[in-house]
Amino acid sequence: MPAVTAHAPAKSILFGEHAVVYGRPAIAIPVFERQSTTYILANPRGQTGEVTIEAPNIGLNSSLGALDPSHPFRIAISRTQQAVGAASIPACHIRVVSTIPIASGLGSGASIAVSLARAFSLFLGHPLKDEQVSAIAFEVDKVYHGTPSGIDNSVIAFGKPIYFIKDQPFTLLAPASPLDFLIADTGVRSSTRKMVLGLRERWQQEHAKYDKFFEVIESIVVQARASIEEGDPGNLGDLMNQNHFLLQDLGVSHPMLDQLTETAVTAGALGAKLSGAGGGGNMIALVEPDRSDAVDAALRAAGAVEVIHTRVKAGKG
Ligand code: PMV
C-alpha cells in the first residue's frame, strides 16, 4: 500500500461567533496560509492493526492502542474506519504536523481531524467526501469544546467561505471582489470551552439581555453577507467593527484584542474584530491591499506575535 498525504486549512470566523451557538448565522473563511498535514506510511512488516502515531507539535509518539479512547486522534481514526466499513487496519505509521497555533481561534483541532480523516480514508482505499470528513471532525470537536456549533469543521472540510446556521445545510459564499485580511495573534492562549461556558452562564442569568445582543449580531451577519456578495468592502469593515463591540458586550473580548482591533483601524484597516472564541487568540482586520503592510507593521508594533495575510478570492472559489 503506498504512502498517502492529506492537508486541511486553518479557519477564521468573520462574523457571528458565539451567537452561532444560539442558532444565529455566522460567516467563516478558510485560511490556507496555515494548515495541518497527515502522512500515512504502510508498514509491510507489521501485523494487521499495528498502528503508530506521531505528532511532533504536541510531543506525541505512541501506538494507537495506547492512546486514551477519548483522545481526538483515536476518535478520528475509529470514526473513519467505521465510515469506510473497514474490518481491520493494515499496519502503518501516521504522522500529523500542523502550522496552526493551538487554542487561538484558528480551528487547529478541526483542521487536524479533517486531515487525519482524509488521509486515513485514502489509505484504506475509500476516500471520504467532504461532508463525511466534516461529520467526523464535528465528533472530534465535541471532545475539545463540548457543544460546538459545527462551523469550524464545515469551513475547514469544504475549504470555502460559508454562511452557516447550526443544524442546517450551509451556503457557499461567492464574494463579488477579492477580500484581503490580516489575522493577528495576541499570543494569549484561550480555551473555547471556557469562553462558551462562561457566556452560557451569563445568558442563563440574563436571557433577555443576551438574546437582544444575539439578535443584533444576526442582523449584522445578514448585512455582511450582502456586502460580501455585492462587493461593498467599506460597509463590510464597518460591520466588523460593530460585531467587535457586540462581542465586547458579550464579555468575550480581551484588552489585547481591543488594543489590536483599535490599532488596525487607526492604521487604515476598513474594519477589525476578534475572531473565534475570544479571551485571547486572534483578531482579523479587513484591509485594502495597499494598506496591508502598514497595518501589519502597526499590529506588530502593538504587540501582535504573528500576522497572517490571507486573501479570499472572488466567486465561488
Ligand atoms: O474554535 P474557535 O475559538 O474559533 O471558537 C469557535 C466559535 C464559537 O462560536 C465561539 C463556538 C462554536 O462552536 O461555534
GROMACS .gro file of C-alpha atoms and ligand atoms in nm:
model
  331
    1MET     CA    1   0.000   0.000   0.000
    2PRO     CA    2   0.150   0.340  -0.095
    3ALA     CA    3   0.216   0.636   0.132
    4VAL     CA    4  -0.065   0.894   0.145
    5THR     CA    5  -0.079   1.262   0.240
    6ALA     CA    6  -0.375   1.492   0.308
    7HIS     CA    7  -0.397   1.858   0.406
    8ALA     CA    8  -0.655   2.081   0.570
    9PRO     CA    9  -0.651   2.460   0.615
   10ALA     CA   10  -0.698   2.676   0.924
   11LYS     CA   11  -1.008   2.897   0.950
   12SER     CA   12  -1.119   3.232   1.078
   13ILE     CA   13  -1.467   3.337   1.183
   14LEU     CA   14  -1.554   3.662   1.009
   15PHE     CA   15  -1.891   3.728   1.176
   16GLY     CA   16  -2.125   3.578   1.429
   17GLU     CA   17  -1.909   3.369   1.663
   18HIS     CA   18  -2.080   3.278   1.992
   19ALA     CA   19  -2.424   3.387   1.862
   20VAL     CA   20  -2.392   3.092   1.622
   21VAL     CA   21  -2.407   2.856   1.922
   22TYR     CA   22  -2.756   3.002   1.990
   23GLY     CA   23  -2.887   2.935   1.640
   24ARG     CA   24  -2.789   3.265   1.474
   25PRO     CA   25  -2.600   3.277   1.141
   26ALA     CA   26  -2.222   3.318   1.114
   27ILE     CA   27  -1.966   3.360   0.836
   28ALA     CA   28  -1.629   3.184   0.824
   29ILE     CA   29  -1.339   3.167   0.578
   30PRO     CA   30  -1.068   2.905   0.524
   31VAL     CA   31  -0.711   3.025   0.585
   32PHE     CA   32  -0.474   2.834   0.358
   33GLU     CA   33  -0.160   3.008   0.483
   34ARG     CA   34  -0.170   2.777   0.786
   35GLN     CA   35  -0.253   2.410   0.759
   36SER     CA   36  -0.233   2.065   0.907
   37THR     CA   37  -0.099   1.767   0.719
   38THR     CA   38  -0.128   1.394   0.783
   39TYR     CA   39   0.115   1.147   0.626
   40ILE     CA   40   0.050   0.772   0.644
   41LEU     CA   41   0.310   0.514   0.555
   42ALA     CA   42   0.227   0.144   0.530
   43ASN     CA   43   0.444  -0.090   0.733
   44PRO     CA   44   0.452  -0.413   0.529
   45ARG     CA   45   0.645  -0.594   0.801
   46GLY     CA   46   0.399  -0.507   1.077
   47GLN     CA   47   0.093  -0.704   1.181
   48THR     CA   48  -0.263  -0.602   1.096
   49GLY     CA   49  -0.385  -0.340   1.342
   50GLU     CA   50  -0.033  -0.233   1.440
   51VAL     CA   51  -0.063   0.146   1.412
   52THR     CA   52   0.183   0.402   1.544
   53ILE     CA   53   0.109   0.772   1.555
   54GLU     CA   54   0.338   1.069   1.586
   55ALA     CA   55   0.253   1.438   1.628
   56PRO     CA   56   0.573   1.635   1.693
   57ASN     CA   57   0.387   1.964   1.763
   58ILE     CA   58   0.234   1.816   2.077
   59GLY     CA   59   0.521   1.578   2.162
   60LEU     CA   60   0.316   1.267   2.084
   61ASN     CA   61   0.476   0.942   1.971
   62SER     CA   62   0.270   0.638   2.061
   63SER     CA   63   0.096   0.327   1.943
   64LEU     CA   64  -0.269   0.399   1.859
   65GLY     CA   65  -0.389   0.140   2.110
   66ALA     CA   66  -0.203   0.313   2.395
   67LEU     CA   67  -0.396   0.639   2.346
   68ASP     CA   68  -0.695   0.705   2.569
   69PRO     CA   69  -1.018   0.605   2.386
   70SER     CA   70  -1.135   0.968   2.418
   71HIS     CA   71  -0.820   1.101   2.252
   72PRO     CA   72  -0.921   1.311   1.950
   73PHE     CA   73  -0.684   1.118   1.720
   74ARG     CA   74  -0.834   0.787   1.825
   75ILE     CA   75  -1.186   0.913   1.772
   76ALA     CA   76  -1.097   1.049   1.425
   77ILE     CA   77  -0.937   0.719   1.325
   78SER     CA   78  -1.209   0.490   1.460
   79ARG     CA   79  -1.489   0.704   1.305
   80THR     CA   80  -1.308   0.697   0.972
   81GLN     CA   81  -1.265   0.321   0.991
   82GLN     CA   82  -1.640   0.290   1.062
   83ALA     CA   83  -1.733   0.529   0.781
   84VAL     CA   84  -1.541   0.331   0.519
   85GLY     CA   85  -1.654  -0.002   0.668
   86ALA     CA   86  -1.301  -0.142   0.706
   87ALA     CA   87  -1.292  -0.452   0.926
   88SER     CA   88  -0.922  -0.409   1.005
   89ILE     CA   89  -0.638  -0.161   0.966
   90PRO     CA   90  -0.320  -0.255   0.782
   91ALA     CA   91  -0.003  -0.188   0.985
   92CYS     CA   92   0.106   0.172   0.934
   93HIS     CA   93   0.273   0.480   1.077
   94ILE     CA   94   0.076   0.807   1.094
   95ARG     CA   95   0.248   1.144   1.124
   96VAL     CA   96   0.043   1.457   1.195
   97VAL     CA   97   0.201   1.802   1.165
   98SER     CA   98   0.040   2.144   1.184
   99THR     CA   99   0.143   2.506   1.137
  100ILE     CA  100  -0.176   2.625   1.311
  101PRO     CA  101  -0.125   2.763   1.662
  102ILE     CA  102  -0.341   2.579   1.914
  103ALA     CA  103  -0.604   2.742   2.139
  104SER     CA  104  -0.605   3.059   1.932
  105GLY     CA  105  -0.932   3.053   1.735
  106LEU     CA  106  -0.787   2.923   1.408
  107GLY     CA  107  -0.951   2.582   1.423
  108SER     CA  108  -0.641   2.371   1.481
  109GLY     CA  109  -0.836   2.080   1.633
  110ALA     CA  110  -1.088   2.061   1.349
  111SER     CA  111  -0.816   2.100   1.088
  112ILE     CA  112  -0.612   1.813   1.228
  113ALA     CA  113  -0.923   1.594   1.244
  114VAL     CA  114  -1.006   1.676   0.880
  115SER     CA  115  -0.655   1.599   0.752
  116LEU     CA  116  -0.646   1.279   0.959
  117ALA     CA  117  -0.985   1.153   0.838
  118ARG     CA  118  -0.899   1.244   0.480
  119ALA     CA  119  -0.560   1.072   0.483
  120PHE     CA  120  -0.682   0.766   0.669
  121SER     CA  121  -0.980   0.706   0.439
  122LEU     CA  122  -0.746   0.744   0.141
  123PHE     CA  123  -0.506   0.497   0.300
  124LEU     CA  124  -0.790   0.248   0.346
  125GLY     CA  125  -0.875   0.285  -0.024
  126HIS     CA  126  -1.208   0.468   0.021
  127PRO     CA  127  -1.155   0.845   0.017
  128LEU     CA  128  -1.443   1.007   0.205
  129LYS     CA  129  -1.644   1.301   0.072
  130ASP     CA  130  -1.601   1.646   0.228
  131GLU     CA  131  -1.931   1.615   0.412
  132GLN     CA  132  -1.831   1.281   0.566
  133VAL     CA  133  -1.494   1.419   0.672
  134SER     CA  134  -1.674   1.722   0.816
  135ALA     CA  135  -1.906   1.498   1.023
  136ILE     CA  136  -1.606   1.310   1.167
  137ALA     CA  137  -1.429   1.636   1.259
  138PHE     CA  138  -1.752   1.753   1.427
  139GLU     CA  139  -1.745   1.445   1.653
  140VAL     CA  140  -1.383   1.519   1.739
  141ASP     CA  141  -1.455   1.889   1.806
  142LYS     CA  142  -1.711   1.782   2.067
  143VAL     CA  143  -1.420   1.644   2.270
  144TYR     CA  144  -1.244   1.982   2.255
  145HIS     CA  145  -1.533   2.208   2.342
  146GLY     CA  146  -1.846   2.021   2.434
  147THR     CA  147  -2.116   2.193   2.228
  148PRO     CA  148  -1.955   2.311   1.903
  149SER     CA  149  -2.183   2.479   1.652
  150GLY     CA  150  -2.023   2.287   1.363
  151ILE     CA  151  -1.891   2.593   1.182
  152ASP     CA  152  -1.520   2.500   1.221
  153ASN     CA  153  -1.542   2.150   1.073
  154SER     CA  154  -1.768   2.276   0.789
  155VAL     CA  155  -1.548   2.563   0.667
  156ILE     CA  156  -1.231   2.357   0.706
  157ALA     CA  157  -1.358   2.041   0.535
  158PHE     CA  158  -1.504   2.232   0.239
  159GLY     CA  159  -1.225   2.493   0.222
  160LYS     CA  160  -1.459   2.770   0.105
  161PRO     CA  161  -1.618   3.079   0.266
  162ILE     CA  162  -1.951   2.980   0.421
  163TYR     CA  163  -2.268   3.130   0.564
  164PHE     CA  164  -2.357   2.891   0.841
  165ILE     CA  165  -2.653   2.822   1.068
  166LYS     CA  166  -2.629   2.540   1.320
  167ASP     CA  167  -2.806   2.215   1.222
  168GLN     CA  168  -2.880   2.343   0.871
  169PRO     CA  169  -2.704   2.288   0.537
  170PHE     CA  170  -2.467   2.582   0.493
  171THR     CA  171  -2.440   2.817   0.192
  172LEU     CA  172  -2.117   2.872  -0.002
  173LEU     CA  173  -2.047   3.243  -0.038
  174ALA     CA  174  -1.934   3.398  -0.366
  175PRO     CA  175  -1.762   3.731  -0.290
  176ALA     CA  176  -1.813   3.991  -0.565
  177SER     CA  177  -1.450   4.101  -0.533
  178PRO     CA  178  -1.139   3.961  -0.360
  179LEU     CA  179  -1.111   4.040   0.012
  180ASP     CA  180  -0.777   4.089   0.188
  181PHE     CA  181  -0.745   4.014   0.556
  182LEU     CA  182  -0.476   4.028   0.822
  183ILE     CA  183  -0.508   3.786   1.110
  184ALA     CA  184  -0.306   3.887   1.414
  185ASP     CA  185  -0.227   3.669   1.715
  186THR     CA  186  -0.241   3.827   2.061
  187GLY     CA  187  -0.015   3.549   2.188
  188VAL     CA  188  -0.270   3.495   2.468
  189ARG     CA  189  -0.398   3.136   2.466
  190SER     CA  190  -0.765   3.083   2.541
  191SER     CA  191  -0.997   2.787   2.592
  192THR     CA  192  -1.300   2.780   2.360
  193ARG     CA  193  -1.483   2.554   2.605
  194LYS     CA  194  -1.429   2.802   2.890
  195MET     CA  195  -1.536   3.103   2.682
  196VAL     CA  196  -1.851   2.928   2.555
  197LEU     CA  197  -1.944   2.805   2.905
  198GLY     CA  198  -1.881   3.148   3.061
  199LEU     CA  199  -2.120   3.312   2.814
  200ARG     CA  200  -2.378   3.039   2.872
  201GLU     CA  201  -2.376   3.116   3.245
  202ARG     CA  202  -2.427   3.487   3.180
  203TRP     CA  203  -2.703   3.409   2.929
  204GLN     CA  204  -2.877   3.184   3.182
  205GLN     CA  205  -2.879   3.471   3.432
  206GLU     CA  206  -2.997   3.738   3.188
  207HIS     CA  207  -3.169   3.575   2.890
  208ALA     CA  208  -3.336   3.885   2.753
  209LYS     CA  209  -3.023   4.099   2.755
  210TYR     CA  210  -2.808   3.842   2.577
  211ASP     CA  211  -3.080   3.736   2.332
  212LYS     CA  212  -3.102   4.101   2.226
  213PHE     CA  213  -2.726   4.106   2.161
  214PHE     CA  214  -2.757   3.785   1.955
  215GLU     CA  215  -3.042   3.939   1.757
  216VAL     CA  216  -2.834   4.246   1.670
  217ILE     CA  217  -2.540   4.023   1.574
  218GLU     CA  218  -2.773   3.828   1.346
  219SER     CA  219  -2.872   4.145   1.163
  220ILE     CA  220  -2.502   4.235   1.122
  221VAL     CA  221  -2.425   3.890   0.978
  222VAL     CA  222  -2.713   3.916   0.730
  223GLN     CA  223  -2.589   4.259   0.615
  224ALA     CA  224  -2.230   4.130   0.599
  225ARG     CA  225  -2.336   3.852   0.366
  226ALA     CA  226  -2.495   4.109   0.133
  227SER     CA  227  -2.183   4.329   0.148
  228ILE     CA  228  -1.962   4.030   0.056
  229GLU     CA  229  -2.187   3.922  -0.229
  230GLU     CA  230  -2.239   4.275  -0.360
  231GLY     CA  231  -1.877   4.389  -0.317
  232ASP     CA  232  -1.903   4.665  -0.056
  233PRO     CA  233  -1.581   4.636   0.149
  234GLY     CA  234  -1.631   4.973   0.322
  235ASN     CA  235  -1.961   4.859   0.469
  236LEU     CA  236  -1.815   4.516   0.548
  237GLY     CA  237  -1.542   4.685   0.755
  238ASP     CA  238  -1.799   4.891   0.948
  239LEU     CA  239  -1.995   4.575   1.021
  240MET     CA  240  -1.679   4.405   1.155
  241ASN     CA  241  -1.628   4.696   1.396
  242GLN     CA  242  -1.991   4.673   1.510
  243ASN     CA  243  -1.961   4.298   1.560
  244HIS     CA  244  -1.649   4.351   1.773
  245PHE     CA  245  -1.832   4.598   2.002
  246LEU     CA  246  -2.111   4.343   2.049
  247LEU     CA  247  -1.856   4.073   2.133
  248GLN     CA  248  -1.722   4.313   2.397
  249ASP     CA  249  -2.079   4.342   2.531
  250LEU     CA  250  -2.099   3.962   2.544
  251GLY     CA  251  -1.788   3.968   2.766
  252VAL     CA  252  -1.566   3.759   2.537
  253SER     CA  253  -1.306   4.015   2.435
  254HIS     CA  254  -0.966   4.075   2.597
  255PRO     CA  255  -0.767   4.400   2.644
  256MET     CA  256  -0.513   4.282   2.388
  257LEU     CA  257  -0.789   4.205   2.132
  258ASP     CA  258  -0.936   4.552   2.189
  259GLN     CA  259  -0.595   4.708   2.151
  260LEU     CA  260  -0.515   4.526   1.826
  261THR     CA  261  -0.853   4.596   1.666
  262GLU     CA  262  -0.821   4.966   1.752
  263THR     CA  263  -0.462   4.973   1.622
  264ALA     CA  264  -0.566   4.812   1.293
  265VAL     CA  265  -0.846   5.062   1.231
  266THR     CA  266  -0.625   5.359   1.326
  267ALA     CA  267  -0.359   5.232   1.083
  268GLY     CA  268  -0.610   5.227   0.798
  269ALA     CA  269  -0.791   4.891   0.810
  270LEU     CA  270  -1.152   4.906   0.686
  271GLY     CA  271  -1.263   4.721   0.999
  272ALA     CA  272  -1.145   4.476   1.262
  273LYS     CA  273  -1.278   4.238   1.523
  274LEU     CA  274  -1.181   3.948   1.743
  275SER     CA  275  -1.222   3.613   1.571
  276GLY     CA  276  -1.332   3.288   1.732
  277ALA     CA  277  -1.397   3.228   2.097
  278GLY     CA  278  -1.212   3.540   2.221
  279GLY     CA  279  -1.047   3.584   2.560
  280GLY     CA  280  -0.719   3.588   2.364
  281GLY     CA  281  -0.632   3.417   2.038
  282ASN     CA  282  -0.661   3.604   1.710
  283MET     CA  283  -0.824   3.914   1.566
  284ILE     CA  284  -0.900   3.976   1.199
  285ALA     CA  285  -0.882   4.300   1.002
  286LEU     CA  286  -1.012   4.379   0.653
  287VAL     CA  287  -0.758   4.584   0.455
  288GLU     CA  288  -0.719   4.739   0.115
  289PRO     CA  289  -0.413   4.577  -0.046
  290ASP     CA  290  -0.209   4.898  -0.045
  291ARG     CA  291  -0.265   4.945   0.333
  292SER     CA  292  -0.182   4.590   0.423
  293ASP     CA  293   0.190   4.636   0.505
  294ALA     CA  294   0.128   4.950   0.712
  295VAL     CA  295  -0.146   4.777   0.914
  296ASP     CA  296   0.077   4.469   0.958
  297ALA     CA  297   0.361   4.689   1.093
  298ALA     CA  298   0.124   4.871   1.331
  299LEU     CA  299  -0.015   4.541   1.464
  300ARG     CA  300   0.333   4.404   1.532
  301ALA     CA  301   0.438   4.730   1.698
  302ALA     CA  302   0.128   4.698   1.922
  303GLY     CA  303   0.237   4.350   2.035
  304ALA     CA  304   0.093   4.102   1.782
  305VAL     CA  305   0.314   3.793   1.794
  306GLU     CA  306   0.226   3.691   1.440
  307VAL     CA  307   0.035   3.841   1.146
  308ILE     CA  308  -0.104   3.624   0.864
  309HIS     CA  309  -0.203   3.778   0.530
  310THR     CA  310  -0.484   3.594   0.356
  311ARG     CA  311  -0.699   3.669   0.051
  312VAL     CA  312  -1.049   3.538  -0.014
  313LYS     CA  313  -1.094   3.504  -0.389
  314ALA     CA  314  -1.391   3.643  -0.578
  315GLY     CA  315  -1.654   3.397  -0.699
  316LYS     CA  316  -1.743   3.050  -0.571
  317GLY     CA  317  -1.370   2.960  -0.545
  318PMV     O1  318  -1.278   2.747   1.787
  318PMV     P1  319  -1.292   2.893   1.798
  318PMV     O2  320  -1.206   2.958   1.901
  318PMV     O3  321  -1.284   2.962   1.664
  318PMV     O4  322  -1.439   2.927   1.850
  318PMV     C1  323  -1.548   2.874   1.790
  318PMV     C2  324  -1.654   2.975   1.773
  318PMV     C3  325  -1.765   2.975   1.875
  318PMV     O5  326  -1.875   3.036   1.809
  318PMV     C4  327  -1.726   3.058   1.995
  318PMV     C5  328  -1.804   2.835   1.921
  318PMV     C6  329  -1.871   2.748   1.815
  318PMV     O6  330  -1.883   2.629   1.840
  318PMV     O7  331  -1.915   2.800   1.712
   0.00000   0.00000   0.00000
